[in-house]
XYZ file of C-alpha atoms in Angstrom:
628
model
C 108.053 96.742 134.428
C 105.373 98.741 132.021
C 104.454 101.149 134.399
C 104.140 104.356 132.787
C 103.036 106.748 135.468
C 104.070 105.718 138.821
C 107.044 105.623 141.374
C 107.245 102.038 143.440
C 105.917 101.876 146.789
C 108.730 99.757 147.812
C 112.304 99.772 146.565
C 113.980 98.320 143.765
C 115.522 95.640 145.494
C 112.555 94.401 147.305
C 110.907 94.399 144.018
C 113.321 92.086 142.715
C 112.707 89.613 145.514
C 109.312 89.778 145.500
C 109.179 88.707 141.788
C 111.672 85.965 141.892
C 110.143 84.874 145.535
C 108.282 81.546 145.544
C 106.291 82.885 148.626
C 104.167 84.912 145.990
C 100.884 83.929 145.079
C 99.128 81.968 142.242
C 95.974 82.577 140.644
C 93.849 79.653 141.431
C 93.566 76.850 138.624
C 89.952 76.156 139.203
C 88.777 78.784 136.332
C 88.088 77.189 132.946
C 86.267 79.926 131.512
C 85.993 83.643 132.053
C 82.804 84.838 133.529
C 79.709 84.952 131.494
C 78.604 88.335 129.599
C 76.549 90.609 131.579
C 78.276 88.882 135.067
C 80.099 91.577 135.550
C 78.761 92.791 138.818
C 80.494 94.080 142.422
C 81.222 90.370 144.271
C 83.352 89.374 146.742
C 86.828 88.233 145.525
C 88.024 84.246 146.740
C 91.643 84.677 146.236
C 93.665 84.439 149.211
C 92.956 87.486 151.222
C 89.586 88.850 149.485
C 89.249 92.069 148.911
C 91.704 93.526 151.538
C 94.476 92.401 149.478
C 95.706 92.695 145.588
C 94.916 89.438 143.412
C 97.822 87.325 142.232
C 100.689 88.410 140.238
C 100.055 92.212 141.128
C 101.666 95.443 142.053
C 101.139 98.465 143.433
C 102.951 101.459 142.600
C 102.708 105.073 144.425
C 102.729 108.200 142.625
C 104.535 111.460 143.387
C 101.383 113.129 143.666
C 99.903 110.348 146.142
C 98.013 108.447 143.415
C 98.390 104.270 142.736
C 98.792 102.815 140.006
C 98.295 98.922 139.789
C 99.869 96.632 137.493
C 98.919 92.841 135.941
C 102.382 91.189 135.565
C 100.873 88.278 133.601
C 99.739 91.204 130.649
C 101.845 94.002 131.511
C 98.865 95.968 131.633
C 98.083 99.004 134.622
C 95.466 99.947 135.618
C 94.453 103.353 137.641
C 91.564 101.109 139.598
C 92.194 99.131 142.421
C 91.593 94.778 140.758
C 88.102 94.215 142.358
C 85.647 91.793 140.740
C 82.826 93.751 138.934
C 85.100 97.083 138.459
C 86.387 98.213 135.418
C 90.105 98.534 134.742
C 90.942 100.059 131.500
C 91.069 103.619 130.866
C 89.776 105.435 128.595
C 91.587 104.056 124.990
C 93.582 102.131 126.479
C 92.038 98.956 124.761
C 92.513 99.275 121.069
C 89.209 97.599 119.827
C 86.135 99.886 120.751
C 83.289 97.974 122.516
C 85.873 96.165 124.898
C 86.448 96.084 128.819
C 89.125 95.100 131.090
C 87.701 92.896 134.183
C 89.073 90.741 136.936
C 87.588 87.357 137.906
C 86.521 86.312 141.392
C 89.809 84.071 141.488
C 91.902 86.954 140.114
C 92.454 86.306 136.593
C 92.148 89.507 134.283
C 89.650 88.882 131.328
C 87.682 91.359 128.651
C 84.551 91.499 127.326
C 83.666 92.338 123.947
C 79.812 94.113 123.594
C 80.066 93.900 119.982
C 79.930 90.260 120.126
C 78.632 90.160 123.502
C 81.125 87.664 124.830
C 84.382 87.571 127.269
C 87.561 85.976 126.697
C 90.999 85.334 128.638
C 92.812 86.868 125.797
C 93.039 90.481 124.861
C 91.021 91.693 121.948
C 92.826 92.240 118.654
C 91.912 94.215 115.859
C 90.649 92.793 112.511
C 93.713 92.725 109.848
C 92.646 94.681 106.528
C 92.066 93.126 103.340
C 95.744 92.856 101.717
C 97.847 93.950 104.810
C 101.521 92.787 104.701
C 102.233 89.783 107.141
C 105.661 89.680 108.628
C 108.621 87.236 107.212
C 108.896 85.437 110.197
C 107.884 85.568 113.527
C 109.837 84.877 116.352
C 108.756 83.193 120.150
C 110.921 82.048 122.794
C 110.262 85.125 125.496
C 107.696 84.788 127.822
C 107.023 88.157 129.253
C 106.697 91.422 127.397
C 110.149 92.570 125.416
C 111.292 96.159 126.354
C 114.518 96.757 124.147
C 115.685 95.456 120.739
C 119.014 95.478 118.534
C 120.910 94.465 115.702
C 124.322 93.213 115.056
C 125.923 94.355 111.789
C 128.586 91.948 111.052
C 126.348 88.796 111.677
C 122.851 90.343 110.733
C 121.558 88.483 114.218
C 118.875 90.302 116.585
C 119.377 90.694 120.059
C 116.111 90.877 122.320
C 116.034 91.834 126.033
C 112.781 91.010 127.759
C 110.833 91.535 131.099
C 111.322 87.650 132.040
C 114.930 88.695 132.881
C 116.857 86.771 129.542
C 119.009 88.358 126.769
C 118.309 85.905 123.568
C 120.378 86.269 120.532
C 118.367 84.906 117.193
C 119.193 84.998 113.369
C 116.916 86.713 110.838
C 114.973 83.372 110.069
C 113.789 82.800 114.121
C 116.641 80.705 115.032
C 118.048 81.089 118.578
C 121.679 81.604 118.644
C 123.239 80.236 121.883
C 121.523 80.087 125.165
C 120.081 83.510 126.808
C 121.722 85.726 128.932
C 120.261 85.272 132.332
C 119.811 88.430 134.743
C 118.493 85.546 137.663
C 114.999 87.703 138.804
C 116.395 91.230 137.514
C 113.653 91.895 135.035
C 115.634 93.531 132.173
C 113.876 97.001 130.676
C 116.888 98.453 128.382
C 120.023 97.405 126.849
C 123.024 98.946 124.164
C 125.488 97.137 121.830
C 129.230 98.201 122.218
C 130.335 99.731 118.721
C 132.232 96.596 117.806
C 129.460 94.517 118.532
C 131.243 91.948 120.942
C 129.766 93.551 124.118
C 125.925 94.193 125.787
C 124.850 96.312 128.856
C 121.871 95.923 130.051
C 119.781 97.839 132.869
C 117.456 96.256 135.327
C 114.644 96.796 137.810
C 117.020 96.636 140.562
C 118.458 99.780 139.298
C 121.641 98.017 138.342
C 123.816 97.900 135.102
C 125.447 94.496 133.835
C 127.809 93.958 131.022
C 127.730 90.994 129.039
C 130.216 89.250 126.575
C 127.996 88.190 123.481
C 129.995 85.605 122.277
C 130.944 83.700 125.580
C 127.171 84.345 126.432
C 128.457 85.408 130.541
C 128.300 88.488 132.183
C 131.721 90.443 132.710
C 132.530 91.575 136.132
C 129.881 92.428 139.115
C 126.705 94.555 138.493
C 127.016 98.525 138.202
C 125.532 99.857 140.890
C 124.642 103.819 141.190
C 120.944 104.659 140.429
C 118.176 104.586 143.188
C 115.475 103.116 140.680
C 115.211 100.860 137.654
C 117.226 101.854 134.749
C 115.062 102.444 131.349
C 117.414 103.570 128.573
C 121.009 103.150 127.778
C 123.532 104.190 125.197
C 126.908 103.480 123.874
C 128.921 105.802 122.660
C 130.012 105.879 119.002
C 133.973 106.480 120.382
C 133.054 103.048 122.313
C 134.666 105.554 125.725
C 131.249 105.365 127.887
C 127.793 104.387 128.506
C 125.371 106.564 129.699
C 122.551 105.135 131.599
C 118.622 107.366 132.291
C 116.367 105.965 135.266
C 113.356 106.554 137.156
C 115.181 108.340 139.548
C 115.451 110.944 137.452
C 119.268 111.459 137.052
C 121.486 110.426 133.804
C 124.914 108.336 135.058
C 127.861 108.197 132.804
C 130.071 104.985 133.211
C 133.489 103.792 132.410
C 133.199 100.810 129.772
C 136.697 99.233 131.442
C 136.217 100.028 134.994
C 132.445 99.987 134.924
C 132.878 103.667 137.437
C 130.841 106.619 137.183
C 133.159 109.199 135.390
C 131.319 112.388 136.580
C 128.564 113.343 138.681
C 124.852 112.431 137.795
C 122.631 114.810 136.098
C 119.555 115.692 137.502
C 117.751 116.318 134.626
C 114.156 117.407 135.728
C 112.608 114.808 133.768
C 110.692 113.167 136.473
C 111.748 109.741 134.863
C 113.829 109.751 131.870
C 112.991 107.247 129.065
C 115.953 107.904 126.411
C 119.796 108.740 126.292
C 121.284 109.016 122.999
C 124.889 110.611 122.010
C 125.400 112.542 118.909
C 127.493 110.861 116.048
C 130.529 112.781 117.709
C 129.795 111.942 120.949
C 130.721 115.438 121.993
C 127.086 115.829 123.531
C 124.229 113.890 123.974
C 120.222 114.214 124.647
C 117.702 113.217 126.830
C 113.838 113.250 127.249
C 111.362 112.522 129.744
C 108.261 112.447 131.655
C 108.235 116.048 131.816
C 107.501 116.593 127.647
C 111.319 118.097 126.985
C 114.397 117.303 125.047
C 117.013 118.305 126.876
C 120.662 118.469 124.834
C 123.932 118.171 127.247
C 127.504 118.863 126.624
C 130.122 116.249 127.871
C 130.532 118.349 131.149
C 126.804 117.638 131.983
C 125.590 121.337 130.905
C 122.661 122.074 129.487
C 122.940 123.422 126.179
C 119.481 123.365 125.330
C 115.712 122.756 126.505
C 113.256 121.898 123.603
C 109.523 122.031 124.346
C 106.787 121.322 121.563
C 105.411 117.741 122.517
C 101.851 117.499 124.476
C 102.737 114.353 126.133
C 105.632 111.972 127.533
C 108.569 112.148 125.004
C 109.449 108.248 124.921
C 112.118 107.897 122.251
C 115.007 109.830 120.333
C 117.382 109.665 117.681
C 120.337 112.051 116.129
C 120.587 112.925 112.212
C 123.874 111.127 111.250
C 125.167 114.795 110.182
C 124.156 115.455 114.099
C 122.196 118.916 112.956
C 118.680 117.000 113.673
C 116.384 115.548 116.225
C 113.923 112.785 115.813
C 111.492 112.548 118.582
C 108.425 110.374 119.662
C 105.440 111.058 122.239
C 102.662 109.818 124.233
C 100.866 113.045 122.236
C 100.789 110.365 119.007
C 103.127 112.210 117.124
C 107.092 112.066 115.513
C 108.627 115.244 115.159
C 111.752 116.714 113.785
C 113.716 119.664 115.356
C 116.809 121.938 114.276
C 119.165 121.041 116.822
C 120.663 124.771 116.687
C 117.835 126.430 117.986
C 115.435 123.925 118.999
C 113.016 125.047 115.888
C 110.283 122.240 115.118
C 110.542 121.518 111.381
C 107.805 118.506 111.277
C 104.744 117.067 112.527
C 104.057 113.444 111.687
C 100.648 112.329 112.262
C 99.290 108.699 111.970
C 99.238 106.954 115.251
C 96.201 106.654 117.317
C 98.046 106.311 120.289
C 101.153 106.493 122.090
C 104.763 106.184 119.976
C 106.960 104.508 121.966
C 109.901 103.632 119.724
C 111.892 105.511 116.776
C 114.315 104.259 114.077
C 116.147 106.108 111.467
C 116.876 103.894 108.219
C 120.514 103.494 107.345
C 120.342 106.317 104.151
C 117.966 108.282 106.588
C 115.232 108.248 103.863
C 112.755 106.805 106.113
C 111.826 106.889 109.753
C 109.971 104.072 111.107
C 107.945 104.165 114.358
C 106.127 101.647 117.086
C 103.042 102.657 118.964
C 100.667 101.452 121.602
C 97.909 101.098 118.654
C 99.329 98.084 117.976
C 101.270 99.323 114.566
C 104.575 100.129 112.832
C 104.263 102.995 110.624
C 106.791 103.442 107.818
C 107.486 107.625 106.975
C 109.082 109.036 104.021
C 110.822 111.908 104.908
C 111.628 113.519 101.600
C 107.457 113.811 101.263
C 106.963 113.933 105.082
C 104.238 111.720 104.482
C 102.967 107.777 105.801
C 104.137 105.304 103.308
C 101.026 103.193 102.335
C 97.526 103.225 103.820
C 98.107 100.025 105.601
C 100.013 99.596 108.415
C 102.443 96.657 110.043
C 100.266 95.117 112.521
C 100.805 93.252 115.717
C 98.684 91.629 117.940
C 99.598 93.765 121.016
C 100.978 97.273 122.384
C 104.606 97.924 120.506
C 107.727 98.709 122.974
C 110.755 98.707 120.301
C 111.859 99.003 116.653
C 114.694 98.520 114.907
C 116.200 98.088 111.603
C 119.069 96.355 110.222
C 122.182 97.907 109.305
C 121.901 97.263 105.524
C 118.011 98.741 105.441
C 116.635 95.381 104.473
C 114.257 94.725 107.642
C 112.392 95.539 110.481
C 112.312 94.006 113.593
C 109.084 95.015 116.392
C 108.259 93.629 119.453
C 105.733 94.687 122.434
C 103.701 93.229 124.973
C 102.791 90.059 123.104
C 106.524 88.659 123.614
C 106.784 88.063 119.976
C 109.447 89.577 117.597
C 108.422 90.186 114.052
C 110.570 90.772 111.100
C 109.368 92.882 108.318
C 110.628 92.937 104.575
C 111.384 96.773 104.420
C 111.455 95.784 100.480
C 107.677 94.420 100.528
C 106.607 97.354 102.825
C 107.765 100.233 100.553
C 106.792 98.047 97.567
C 103.021 97.601 99.143
C 103.060 101.468 100.293
C 103.892 102.846 96.654
C 100.871 100.218 95.300
C 98.741 101.963 97.804
C 99.541 105.147 96.874
C 98.804 104.653 93.417
C 95.145 103.662 94.138
C 94.715 106.421 96.447
C 95.746 108.412 93.399
C 93.060 106.618 91.497
C 90.373 106.767 93.737
C 90.654 110.566 93.846
C 90.941 111.064 90.426
C 87.565 108.696 89.672
C 85.819 110.668 92.691
C 84.804 113.394 90.597
C 81.625 114.934 90.350
C 79.355 113.080 87.626
C 78.074 114.908 84.734
C 74.197 114.712 84.784
C 72.633 112.992 81.925
C 70.198 114.583 79.465
C 66.857 112.950 81.019
C 68.337 114.493 84.545
C 68.718 117.747 82.813
C 65.627 117.980 81.526
C 63.861 116.907 84.840
C 65.164 119.866 86.689
C 63.131 122.733 87.478
C 64.162 125.922 85.784
C 65.106 128.462 87.985
C 64.682 132.146 87.224
C 67.705 134.438 87.229
C 66.205 136.305 89.814
C 65.980 133.399 92.268
C 69.449 132.651 91.693
C 70.276 136.219 92.844
C 68.131 135.549 95.817
C 69.836 132.487 97.152
C 71.760 132.895 100.346
C 70.500 136.810 100.678
C 68.483 135.651 104.074
C 67.968 139.604 104.883
C 65.648 140.124 102.012
C 64.234 136.784 100.958
C 63.042 135.600 97.834
C 60.474 138.509 97.499
C 63.050 141.157 97.458
C 62.623 141.795 93.676
C 58.273 141.500 93.931
C 58.284 138.099 93.086
C 57.330 135.632 96.284
C 58.579 132.577 95.631
C 57.352 130.392 98.618
C 53.595 130.637 97.279
C 54.542 129.583 93.529
C 52.754 126.640 93.186
C 53.155 126.273 89.333
C 54.549 123.252 88.056
C 58.181 123.860 86.659
C 57.800 124.222 82.246
C 60.010 121.455 80.743
C 62.458 122.695 78.599
C 62.687 119.663 76.733
C 59.571 120.702 75.190
C 60.783 124.190 74.515
C 63.834 123.009 72.537
C 61.759 120.755 70.639
C 59.155 123.785 69.172
C 62.662 125.753 68.681
C 64.631 123.231 66.806
C 62.567 120.178 65.980
C 63.366 120.010 62.459
C 67.206 119.950 63.137
C 68.300 116.259 63.275
C 72.008 115.674 63.613
C 73.455 112.377 63.046
C 76.081 110.040 61.078
C 75.967 108.461 57.670
C 78.169 106.275 55.888
C 81.118 107.812 53.724
C 79.723 107.287 50.027
C 76.024 107.385 51.069
C 74.003 109.875 48.827
C 74.105 113.276 50.149
C 70.386 114.100 52.329
C 68.222 116.156 50.405
C 68.139 119.491 52.009
C 65.367 120.864 54.194
C 63.402 124.148 53.779
C 64.689 126.987 56.009
C 62.239 127.225 58.741
C 60.668 130.791 60.348
C 61.459 131.841 63.286
C 58.556 131.971 65.371
C 59.032 135.147 67.957
C 56.140 134.087 70.032
C 57.917 131.608 71.101
C 60.296 133.217 72.695
C 58.941 134.224 76.332
C 59.896 137.646 77.760
C 59.207 138.814 81.416
C 59.436 141.535 83.157
C 60.827 141.409 86.664
C 60.844 144.810 88.139
C 57.236 146.519 89.088
C 55.481 149.761 87.054
C 56.871 152.804 88.079
C 54.360 154.774 90.154
C 54.483 158.531 89.353
C 52.965 160.528 91.771
C 50.251 163.210 89.992
C 51.075 166.624 89.735
C 49.003 169.519 90.547
C 46.268 170.860 88.258
C 47.870 173.900 87.677
C 51.282 172.701 86.619
C 49.765 170.039 84.573
C 50.299 172.372 81.044
C 53.278 174.430 80.279
C 51.086 177.378 78.857
C 48.610 179.747 80.497
C 44.857 178.279 79.289
C 43.078 180.900 77.155
C 39.853 182.882 78.219
C 36.597 182.470 75.956
C 37.428 185.635 74.486
C 40.692 184.766 73.297
C 38.960 181.984 71.410
C 36.301 183.654 70.138
C 39.362 186.322 68.117
C 40.862 183.416 67.131
C 37.756 181.987 65.017
C 36.948 185.590 63.773
C 40.646 185.255 62.289
C 40.086 181.916 60.505
C 36.729 183.153 58.818
C 36.875 182.982 55.611
C 39.557 181.237 54.881
C 38.626 177.713 55.959
C 39.298 176.079 52.388
C 42.644 176.763 52.483
C 43.633 176.553 56.126
C 45.535 173.664 55.531
C 47.641 175.481 53.018
C 48.554 178.241 55.281
C 51.462 178.643 57.352
C 51.382 177.996 61.391
C 51.542 181.391 62.924
C 54.064 181.602 65.786
C 51.790 181.742 69.266
C 52.836 183.662 72.234
C 55.933 182.403 73.333
C 56.037 181.106 76.896
C 58.999 180.585 79.051
C 60.704 177.326 78.485
C 57.672 176.050 76.375
C 56.672 176.519 72.924
C 52.470 176.277 71.167
C 52.180 175.357 67.836
C 48.368 176.067 67.045
C 46.805 174.638 63.906
C 43.426 174.330 62.245
C 42.413 170.717 61.255
C 39.390 170.418 58.362
C 36.306 168.588 60.034
C 34.529 166.317 58.130
C 32.166 169.270 56.682
C 32.641 172.300 55.599
C 31.543 174.184 58.347
C 33.266 172.188 60.969
C 36.785 172.054 62.268
C 39.545 171.385 65.193
C 42.147 173.588 66.157
C 45.290 171.515 67.497
C 47.623 172.881 70.214
C 51.271 170.740 70.769
C 53.217 171.987 73.499
C 57.109 171.012 74.015
C 58.045 171.356 77.510
C 61.392 169.108 79.101
C 60.891 166.673 76.699
C 57.456 165.571 76.774
C 55.047 166.645 74.118
C 51.791 168.068 75.419
C 48.573 168.458 72.693
C 45.047 170.211 72.889
C 42.216 170.076 70.115
C 39.029 171.907 70.446
C 36.564 171.712 67.959
C 34.776 174.872 66.064
C 31.550 175.301 63.715
C 31.061 178.094 61.541
C 27.764 179.882 61.431
C 26.958 181.221 58.262
């Protein structure tokens, strides 16, 4: 029944006979304990027929492309590998607990290997519940096989569950069964739908037939409805109560008259492969479907496709409408829930949080939240205003989930799956815990800021020059770009605290009582400029030497000119400092101002020339001596 990838290698009716046949092999009862850890090696099977036939309570299914899948009916698990002792049967990610494997014993019974604890067990491994996770209000047990469909009755607040064990049960919200179960006598039930007046329920089975049931009487109405060529996977009752739509693994949608049980229109070839879900719009004027082709199709009442929506990256498994019919919600094997606008098929929201395929969806009565059930053993609640998960912890099962519904008053959530149990959750408690988790998460974010370093930490940090800071991240030039190679620096860093003590050693900060006498003012401190370090981070500029003939701005005087100048100054040495300076011969773009400087004795002295050229001053002195 839970085969999600296969087409049966036999007809539907032959599967029904096989399931209920007493000639079917049963597993051997001799095995009390599973094979020990480390004994997972290839060996011969000891069940009847050995390695040439399938183990007891196993079935094989042939795919469209010729591949074969294998199903263990006891655990409702599917494998792509032929079940033989020593062969690993689980696919990547199929088991939620990491480090576990699925094997089969030589006698034909599935068991699990846990590499974390180095142990084996007949039971499927389940993840540990996080501390403080919400527990269900009630756990309902009664089915013996996987539960595939759930429905709530608004008038009585009772719950209906349809199972692979060929029965439909009615339960009170506290888990007490109501009446006797509806028995299909060997036909596994994979889907059901309740009439708007909640007096009837229709079921779809693996034999491709539909059956109508009277809920109050607990009996089937008329004969089964025939038409599909394969298993019926989904059903929906129109809101106007006039017709029922069914989707099948044969790829078709068929519509039925609720009074006569006859088809009211030709079957619709959807192109989905398997039709996983079908839903009428709130006005019953259209319906939508989804399947293995990863698309959503919207159909008119006459069977014409109105729009085809693409966007999921995996098989689409579940659908629901908004109350106004303007939006569509979908779940998929790509682990996401998505919201679409009907008029143009635009994707509006993608909700991510599950770690495995999402199998079922339901919308709260006030449309404020949407609830999802997944193969990752969890139920998640999503706030449609913020488009985020409510809280951090999910509602956990012990196995994969296949169905989830909400009571019409929005107080309870019911979920079920492969463990054949129905869990009842309080919506109020889940939202309250979610708000607490969100508040704690905000506090964690608030106090996870970078801590402020203490003063001791600051004092122990090395001083990093501004040049070194500028060089960080500049791999092209390196640290020696400005002439300071930091790679070979071995000097210990200067402690800035010692510098501060030298500068501000006499400054004290403290507190004193209000009525205490004033402290004596201290003498002003004289600043010592030698304590301030001045560094130059650039190399000195090297200037190329000029030519000898360009060193002066004027032409050097000859010996004759120098002797004539000495004769002009003869006899006036004592008053030479008082004489005005005589202008010298002008030179282009330069000036020369010669002056006589008296020497230490009366007969000696110096002649000085000063030249100003291009903002530079050049001086030249020549000593003179007076001969009597």
